[in-house]
Coordinates of C-alpha atoms in Angstrom, one line a residue:
M1 CA -43.9 -12.5 -10.0
K2 CA -42.5 -15.8 -13.1
E3 CA -42.4 -18.7 -11.1
I4 CA -38.7 -19.3 -8.7
K5 CA -36.5 -22.0 -9.9
K6 CA -33.2 -21.1 -9.7
V7 CA -32.1 -18.5 -6.7
V8 CA -28.4 -16.8 -6.1
L9 CA -28.3 -15.6 -2.5
A10 CA -25.6 -13.5 -0.8
Y11 CA -24.7 -16.0 1.9
S12 CA -22.1 -15.1 4.6
G13 CA -22.8 -18.3 6.6
G14 CA -24.1 -16.4 9.6
L15 CA -27.4 -16.6 11.3
D16 CA -29.7 -14.9 8.8
T17 CA -28.4 -16.6 5.0
S18 CA -28.0 -20.0 7.3
I19 CA -31.5 -20.7 7.9
I20 CA -32.6 -18.5 4.4
I21 CA -30.8 -21.8 2.6
P22 CA -34.1 -24.1 3.7
W23 CA -36.9 -21.6 3.9
L24 CA -36.2 -20.5 0.5
K25 CA -36.3 -24.2 -0.6
E26 CA -39.6 -24.8 2.0
N27 CA -41.3 -21.8 -0.2
Y28 CA -40.6 -21.6 -3.3
N29 CA -40.9 -25.4 -4.2
N30 CA -37.9 -26.6 -3.3
C31 CA -36.0 -24.7 -5.6
E32 CA -32.5 -24.5 -6.2
V33 CA -30.5 -22.0 -4.4
I34 CA -26.4 -20.9 -5.8
A35 CA -24.7 -20.1 -2.9
V36 CA -22.4 -16.1 -3.5
S37 CA -19.6 -15.1 -0.3
G38 CA -17.9 -12.2 -1.2
D39 CA -14.8 -11.8 0.3
V40 CA -13.7 -8.8 1.3
G41 CA -11.6 -9.5 4.9
Q42 CA -13.5 -11.3 6.6
E43 CA -10.6 -14.8 6.6
S44 CA -11.8 -17.2 9.4
E45 CA -15.7 -16.2 9.0
L46 CA -14.9 -18.1 5.5
E47 CA -13.6 -21.1 7.1
G48 CA -15.9 -24.5 6.2
L49 CA -18.7 -22.4 4.5
E50 CA -18.5 -24.7 1.2
E51 CA -19.3 -27.5 3.6
K52 CA -22.1 -25.9 5.4
A53 CA -24.0 -23.7 2.4
I54 CA -24.2 -28.2 0.9
K55 CA -25.2 -29.2 3.5
T56 CA -28.3 -26.2 4.4
G57 CA -29.3 -27.1 1.2
A58 CA -26.9 -24.8 -1.4
S59 CA -26.5 -27.2 -4.9
K60 CA -23.0 -24.9 -5.4
L61 CA -21.2 -22.0 -3.3
Y62 CA -19.5 -19.4 -4.8
I63 CA -16.4 -17.5 -3.0
E64 CA -15.5 -14.7 -4.8
D65 CA -12.5 -12.7 -4.1
L66 CA -13.3 -8.7 -3.7
K67 CA -11.0 -7.7 -1.5
N68 CA -8.4 -5.8 -4.0
E69 CA -11.5 -4.5 -5.5
F70 CA -12.6 -3.3 -2.2
V71 CA -10.3 -1.7 -1.6
Y72 CA -8.9 0.1 -4.7
D73 CA -12.1 1.1 -6.2
F74 CA -14.2 1.5 -3.1
I75 CA -11.8 2.3 0.5
F76 CA -9.7 4.2 -0.9
P77 CA -11.8 6.6 -3.2
T78 CA -13.7 7.7 -0.4
L79 CA -10.5 8.0 1.8
K80 CA -10.3 10.3 -0.2
A81 CA -12.9 12.0 -0.1
G82 CA -12.9 12.1 3.6
A83 CA -16.1 11.9 3.5
V84 CA -16.6 10.6 7.3
Y85 CA -21.0 9.8 8.2
E86 CA -22.3 12.0 10.8
G87 CA -18.8 13.0 12.3
K88 CA -17.7 9.4 13.6
Y89 CA -18.3 6.3 11.0
L90 CA -16.0 5.5 9.3
L91 CA -18.3 3.0 6.6
G92 CA -17.0 -0.3 6.7
T93 CA -19.9 -1.8 6.1
S94 CA -22.0 1.3 3.8
F95 CA -19.0 0.8 1.2
A96 CA -18.9 -3.6 1.6
R97 CA -22.4 -3.9 0.4
P98 CA -22.2 -2.2 -3.5
V99 CA -19.2 -4.4 -4.3
I100 CA -20.7 -7.8 -2.8
A101 CA -23.6 -6.8 -4.7
K102 CA -21.9 -6.6 -7.8
R103 CA -20.7 -9.4 -7.6
I104 CA -23.6 -11.0 -7.2
A105 CA -25.5 -10.0 -9.4
E106 CA -23.4 -10.8 -12.4
I107 CA -23.5 -14.8 -11.3
A108 CA -26.7 -14.0 -10.9
L109 CA -27.0 -13.0 -14.4
K110 CA -24.7 -15.7 -15.2
E111 CA -26.4 -18.4 -13.7
G112 CA -29.5 -17.5 -15.5
A113 CA -31.7 -17.2 -11.7
D114 CA -34.9 -15.8 -11.6
A115 CA -34.9 -13.8 -8.7
I116 CA -31.7 -12.6 -5.8
C117 CA -32.2 -13.0 -2.0
H118 CA -30.8 -11.2 0.8
G119 CA -31.1 -11.0 4.4
C120 CA -31.0 -8.0 5.4
T121 CA -33.9 -6.6 7.7
G122 CA -36.2 -3.9 6.9
K123 CA -34.8 -2.0 9.9
G124 CA -31.5 -1.5 7.9
N125 CA -29.5 0.1 5.7
D126 CA -28.2 -2.6 4.0
Q127 CA -31.6 -4.1 2.2
V128 CA -31.2 0.1 0.5
R129 CA -27.7 -0.9 -0.5
F130 CA -27.9 -4.2 -1.7
E131 CA -31.0 -3.7 -4.1
L132 CA -29.6 -0.4 -5.5
T133 CA -26.6 -2.2 -6.8
I134 CA -28.8 -5.1 -8.4
K135 CA -30.6 -2.6 -9.7
A136 CA -27.9 -0.9 -11.4
F137 CA -25.6 -4.1 -13.1
A138 CA -29.1 -6.4 -13.2
P139 CA -32.5 -4.1 -13.0
E140 CA -34.8 -7.3 -14.3
M141 CA -34.2 -9.1 -11.7
A142 CA -36.5 -10.9 -9.1
I143 CA -35.5 -9.3 -5.8
I144 CA -36.2 -12.1 -2.8
A145 CA -35.5 -9.8 1.0
P146 CA -37.1 -12.7 3.6
W147 CA -37.1 -10.8 6.4
R148 CA -40.0 -8.3 5.0
I149 CA -42.4 -11.2 4.2
W150 CA -41.5 -14.4 6.7
D151 CA -43.4 -14.9 10.0
I152 CA -39.5 -14.8 12.0
K153 CA -39.5 -11.7 14.1
S154 CA -36.7 -11.8 16.3
R155 CA -33.5 -12.9 16.1
D156 CA -34.6 -15.7 19.4
E157 CA -36.3 -17.0 16.3
E158 CA -34.4 -17.7 13.5
I159 CA -32.4 -19.3 16.4
D160 CA -35.4 -21.6 16.5
Y161 CA -35.6 -22.1 13.3
A162 CA -32.4 -23.2 12.5
E163 CA -32.5 -26.1 16.3
A164 CA -35.3 -27.3 14.2
H165 CA -33.4 -27.8 10.9
N166 CA -30.2 -28.3 12.3
I167 CA -28.1 -26.0 11.6
P168 CA -25.0 -25.1 13.2
L169 CA -24.8 -21.7 14.4
K170 CA -21.5 -20.3 15.5
I171 CA -23.3 -17.8 18.0
N172 CA -25.6 -18.7 21.4
R173 CA -28.4 -16.3 22.7
E174 CA -26.2 -15.0 25.5
T175 CA -23.4 -14.0 23.0
N176 CA -25.6 -13.5 19.7
Y177 CA -24.4 -9.7 19.2
S178 CA -25.1 -8.8 15.0
K179 CA -21.7 -7.6 13.6
D180 CA -20.2 -7.1 10.7
K181 CA -16.2 -7.7 9.2
N182 CA -14.3 -7.6 6.7
L183 CA -10.7 -5.6 5.6
W184 CA -11.7 -2.1 7.2
H185 CA -13.8 -2.8 10.1
L186 CA -15.5 -4.8 12.3
S187 CA -19.3 -3.5 13.5
H188 CA -21.4 -4.9 16.6
E189 CA -24.6 -4.3 17.5
G190 CA -27.4 -5.3 19.9
L191 CA -28.2 -6.9 23.1
D192 CA -27.5 -4.6 25.3
L193 CA -25.3 -2.1 22.6
E194 CA -29.2 -1.5 21.8
D195 CA -29.8 1.4 25.1
P196 CA -27.0 4.2 24.7
A197 CA -26.5 4.0 28.5
N198 CA -24.5 0.7 28.5
E199 CA -21.3 1.4 28.2
P200 CA -19.5 -0.3 26.0
M201 CA -17.3 -3.4 27.2
Y202 CA -14.0 -2.2 25.6
D203 CA -12.2 -4.9 28.4
K204 CA -14.9 -7.6 28.5
E205 CA -12.5 -10.8 26.8
G206 CA -13.7 -11.5 23.8
F207 CA -15.8 -8.3 22.8
L208 CA -13.0 -6.6 20.2
E209 CA -11.5 -8.7 17.4
M210 CA -9.3 -5.8 16.0
G211 CA -7.4 -4.8 18.3
I212 CA -7.6 -4.2 22.5
S213 CA -9.3 -1.4 25.3
P214 CA -7.0 1.9 24.9
F215 CA -6.8 1.0 28.6
K216 CA -4.7 -2.0 28.1
A217 CA -2.8 -0.8 25.4
P218 CA 1.4 -0.6 25.6
D219 CA 3.1 2.8 27.9
K220 CA 5.7 3.2 25.3
A221 CA 4.3 4.6 22.0
T222 CA 4.4 3.0 18.7
Y223 CA 5.6 5.7 15.8
V224 CA 4.2 5.0 11.9
T225 CA 5.1 6.6 9.1
V226 CA 2.2 6.8 5.8
S227 CA 4.0 7.4 2.8
F228 CA 0.6 9.2 -0.3
Q229 CA 1.1 9.4 -3.7
K230 CA -1.5 11.4 -5.1
G231 CA -4.5 11.1 -2.0
I232 CA -3.7 6.4 -1.9
P233 CA -1.6 5.6 0.6
V234 CA 1.5 3.4 -0.8
A235 CA 3.8 3.3 1.5
I236 CA 4.8 2.1 5.4
D237 CA 7.4 2.6 7.2
G238 CA 9.2 3.1 3.8
E239 CA 8.2 -0.3 2.6
K240 CA 5.7 0.1 -0.4
L241 CA 2.6 -1.5 -0.3
D242 CA -0.6 -3.3 -2.2
G243 CA -3.7 -2.4 -0.5
V244 CA -4.6 -5.3 1.2
S245 CA -1.1 -5.6 3.1
L246 CA -0.5 -2.1 4.0
I247 CA -4.5 -2.0 5.4
K248 CA -3.4 -5.0 7.0
K249 CA -0.4 -4.2 8.4
L250 CA -2.2 -1.0 9.7
N251 CA -5.2 -2.6 11.7
K252 CA -1.9 -4.8 13.1
L253 CA -1.0 -1.9 14.5
G254 CA -4.0 0.4 15.7
G255 CA -5.3 -2.5 17.0
D256 CA -2.4 -3.4 19.5
N257 CA -2.6 0.9 20.1
G258 CA -6.3 0.6 20.7
I259 CA -6.7 2.8 17.8
G260 CA -9.9 3.3 16.3
L261 CA -12.9 2.0 18.6
T262 CA -16.2 4.3 17.7
D263 CA -19.3 4.4 19.8
I264 CA -21.7 5.8 18.3
V265 CA -25.7 6.9 17.8
E266 CA -26.7 7.2 13.4
N267 CA -29.7 8.2 12.1
R268 CA -30.6 5.2 10.0
L269 CA -31.4 6.3 6.0
V270 CA -34.8 4.5 7.0
G271 CA -35.3 6.6 9.7
M272 CA -34.6 5.4 12.8
K273 CA -31.5 5.4 14.8
S274 CA -29.1 2.9 15.7
R275 CA -26.4 2.5 17.5
G276 CA -23.3 0.6 16.8
V277 CA -19.4 0.0 17.9
Y278 CA -17.0 -0.1 15.6
E279 CA -14.0 -1.2 15.3
T280 CA -11.9 0.6 12.4
P281 CA -7.6 0.3 14.0
G282 CA -5.6 0.8 10.3
G283 CA -9.3 3.2 8.9
T284 CA -8.9 5.0 11.7
I285 CA -5.0 6.2 11.1
L286 CA -5.8 6.3 7.5
Y287 CA -8.1 9.2 8.2
E288 CA -6.2 11.0 9.5
A289 CA -2.3 10.6 8.1
H290 CA -4.7 11.5 5.1
R291 CA -6.7 15.0 6.2
I292 CA -2.5 16.2 8.0
L293 CA -1.0 16.1 4.2
E294 CA -4.0 17.6 3.3
T295 CA -3.3 20.5 5.1
I296 CA -0.1 21.5 3.5
T297 CA -1.1 20.4 -0.1
I298 CA -4.2 21.7 -0.4
D299 CA -5.4 25.2 -1.0
K300 CA -7.4 26.8 1.7
A301 CA -11.0 27.8 -1.1
T302 CA -10.5 24.1 -2.3
S303 CA -10.1 22.4 1.5
R304 CA -13.5 24.2 2.4
M305 CA -14.7 23.3 -0.8
K306 CA -14.0 19.5 -0.3
D307 CA -15.0 19.4 3.1
K308 CA -18.6 20.4 2.3
L309 CA -19.5 17.7 0.0
A310 CA -17.8 14.9 2.1
I311 CA -20.7 15.5 4.1
D312 CA -22.6 15.0 0.8
F313 CA -19.8 11.8 -0.3
A314 CA -20.4 9.9 3.5
D315 CA -23.9 10.5 2.6
I316 CA -24.0 8.5 -0.8
V317 CA -22.1 6.4 0.7
Y318 CA -24.1 5.6 3.6
N319 CA -27.4 5.3 1.8
G320 CA -25.8 3.0 -1.1
Q321 CA -26.0 5.3 -4.0
W322 CA -22.2 4.5 -5.3
Y323 CA -23.2 3.0 -8.7
T324 CA -25.1 6.8 -9.5
P325 CA -23.8 9.7 -11.6
V326 CA -23.7 12.2 -8.8
R327 CA -21.1 9.8 -6.4
E328 CA -19.1 9.6 -10.3
A329 CA -19.0 13.6 -10.2
L330 CA -18.2 13.7 -6.7
S331 CA -14.6 11.2 -7.6
A332 CA -13.8 13.2 -10.6
F333 CA -13.9 16.1 -8.1
V334 CA -12.4 14.9 -4.8
D335 CA -9.5 13.1 -8.0
K336 CA -9.4 16.3 -8.9
T337 CA -7.9 17.7 -5.5
Q338 CA -5.9 14.5 -4.6
E339 CA -3.1 15.4 -7.5
T340 CA -0.4 17.3 -4.6
V341 CA -1.6 15.2 -2.3
T342 CA 1.7 12.9 -2.1
G343 CA 3.8 12.7 0.6
D344 CA 4.9 11.4 4.3
V345 CA 2.8 11.6 7.0
K346 CA 4.1 10.9 10.9
L347 CA 1.9 9.3 13.8
K348 CA 2.5 8.5 17.1
L349 CA -0.1 5.5 17.7
Y350 CA -0.2 5.3 22.2
K351 CA -3.3 4.5 24.0
G352 CA -6.1 4.7 22.2
N353 CA -4.3 8.2 20.3
I354 CA -2.7 9.9 17.2
I355 CA -0.8 12.5 17.6
G356 CA 0.9 14.0 14.5
A357 CA 5.0 13.8 14.2
G358 CA 5.7 15.7 11.5
V359 CA 4.5 15.4 7.9
T360 CA 6.6 16.6 4.6
S361 CA 5.4 16.5 0.7
N362 CA 7.5 18.0 -2.5
Y363 CA 3.7 19.6 -2.9
T364 CA 3.3 21.6 -0.3
L365 CA 2.0 24.6 0.1
Y366 CA 3.4 26.0 3.4
D367 CA 6.9 28.7 3.2
E368 CA 8.5 28.5 6.2
E369 CA 10.1 32.3 4.6
V370 CA 6.4 33.9 3.9
A371 CA 5.0 32.4 7.9
T372 CA 8.4 32.8 10.2
F373 CA 8.2 35.1 13.4
D374 CA 11.8 36.5 12.4
A375 CA 13.0 38.9 10.0
D376 CA 12.2 38.4 7.0
E377 CA 12.3 40.0 3.3
V378 CA 8.8 38.5 2.0
Y379 CA 6.3 39.9 3.1
D380 CA 5.4 43.7 3.8
Q381 CA 3.3 43.9 7.0
K382 CA 2.6 46.7 6.1
D383 CA 0.3 45.5 3.5
S384 CA -2.2 43.9 5.9
A385 CA -3.1 47.8 6.8
G386 CA -4.7 48.0 3.5
F387 CA -6.1 44.8 3.7
I388 CA -7.7 45.0 6.8
N389 CA -9.2 48.6 5.2
L390 CA -11.1 46.9 2.7
F391 CA -12.3 43.7 4.8
G392 CA -13.6 45.8 7.3
L393 CA -15.1 48.0 4.6
P394 CA -18.2 46.7 4.9
I395 CA -18.4 46.3 9.0
K396 CA -17.7 49.7 8.9
V397 CA -19.9 51.2 6.6
K398 CA -22.2 50.1 8.5
A399 CA -21.8 51.1 12.5
Q400 CA -21.2 55.0 10.8
L401 CA -24.7 54.7 8.9
D402 CA -26.0 53.2 11.9
A403 CA -25.4 56.0 14.6
K404 CA -26.5 58.0 11.4
R405 CA -29.5 56.9 12.1
Q406 CA -29.6 57.1 15.9
K407 CA -28.4 60.3 15.6
M408 CA -32.0 60.4 13.3
Q409 CA -34.6 59.0 15.4

């Protein structure tokens, strides 16, 4: 590796990246450190970051507003695909990493940096997501991952380092959950959650940040109508909204009704199992609304194929392979399926539950006259006999041949 004189650091202001700035300067001959924070909806977490970054040794801080790109280039394509990792996880951290890493790579190239540094641990998925994206946009750039090379072994030791270097922290040892927040979700990992036998403390004051426990939700249901155009949500209760505003509004509605809490033991890319609790109130509403709309706007064969590929799409996103030909190819397939996914979905939100309350679309494939149990003029029920004879022919032939073979024994 060539001499490191200038490093661009993926900076959140959290525990890991807060101590990395002085660590880099100590271990790389007092190199210049440029901090970059991608704004994907962390809100209050971005407050005071510039002062903190400069105070701890950075030469400057970029705060890049990536919210629109995050929503339209990552969230909505994944929503349209119906991609859910291992049946539960709506990929909130997974697809936030590529959009941040892409911008960091662009800034590193612009600044003439010698290396990019991130604070991801050697046990996690994020190191892969960051580095695969960096390879896509800055393939010759050196990458520094302190967790893979420094002597610090635990978050307690990180706090010790921070205290020794007078680095202010917003956490303490007792409430040191590992959290990741953005417009789409908030994750909680560590402490008591590391034991799957422990129930998440949903009712504990301060644990949930994007909503409330279903047990504290109102006794009266909340109705909401989500409108889609070609699979993309465009309006709430008839009010047209941009993607960022729409998700924020659904986060509030969902959070107020205890929607979107997920407790999962997932299979990390690096091989181990990991337990996490996720808050995704608005995203959970959108996924359910989108699924309901597809039931009347997509034919059976396309729906079945899309469901199969959704599993692969989720794995690709989870594994950090956003900028790959296979993801682009799957997105092209998904976009084709979404050409008729336009319409309105009415939902009832009640104590953590999402209950369908009606769906309409000008592209509906549901024909009431064909489906009715009452008398109709468009379906001849006698036709079903011939269909069943042909559909059941393999079963009948096998049974007949089995009977002949038994007689011959």
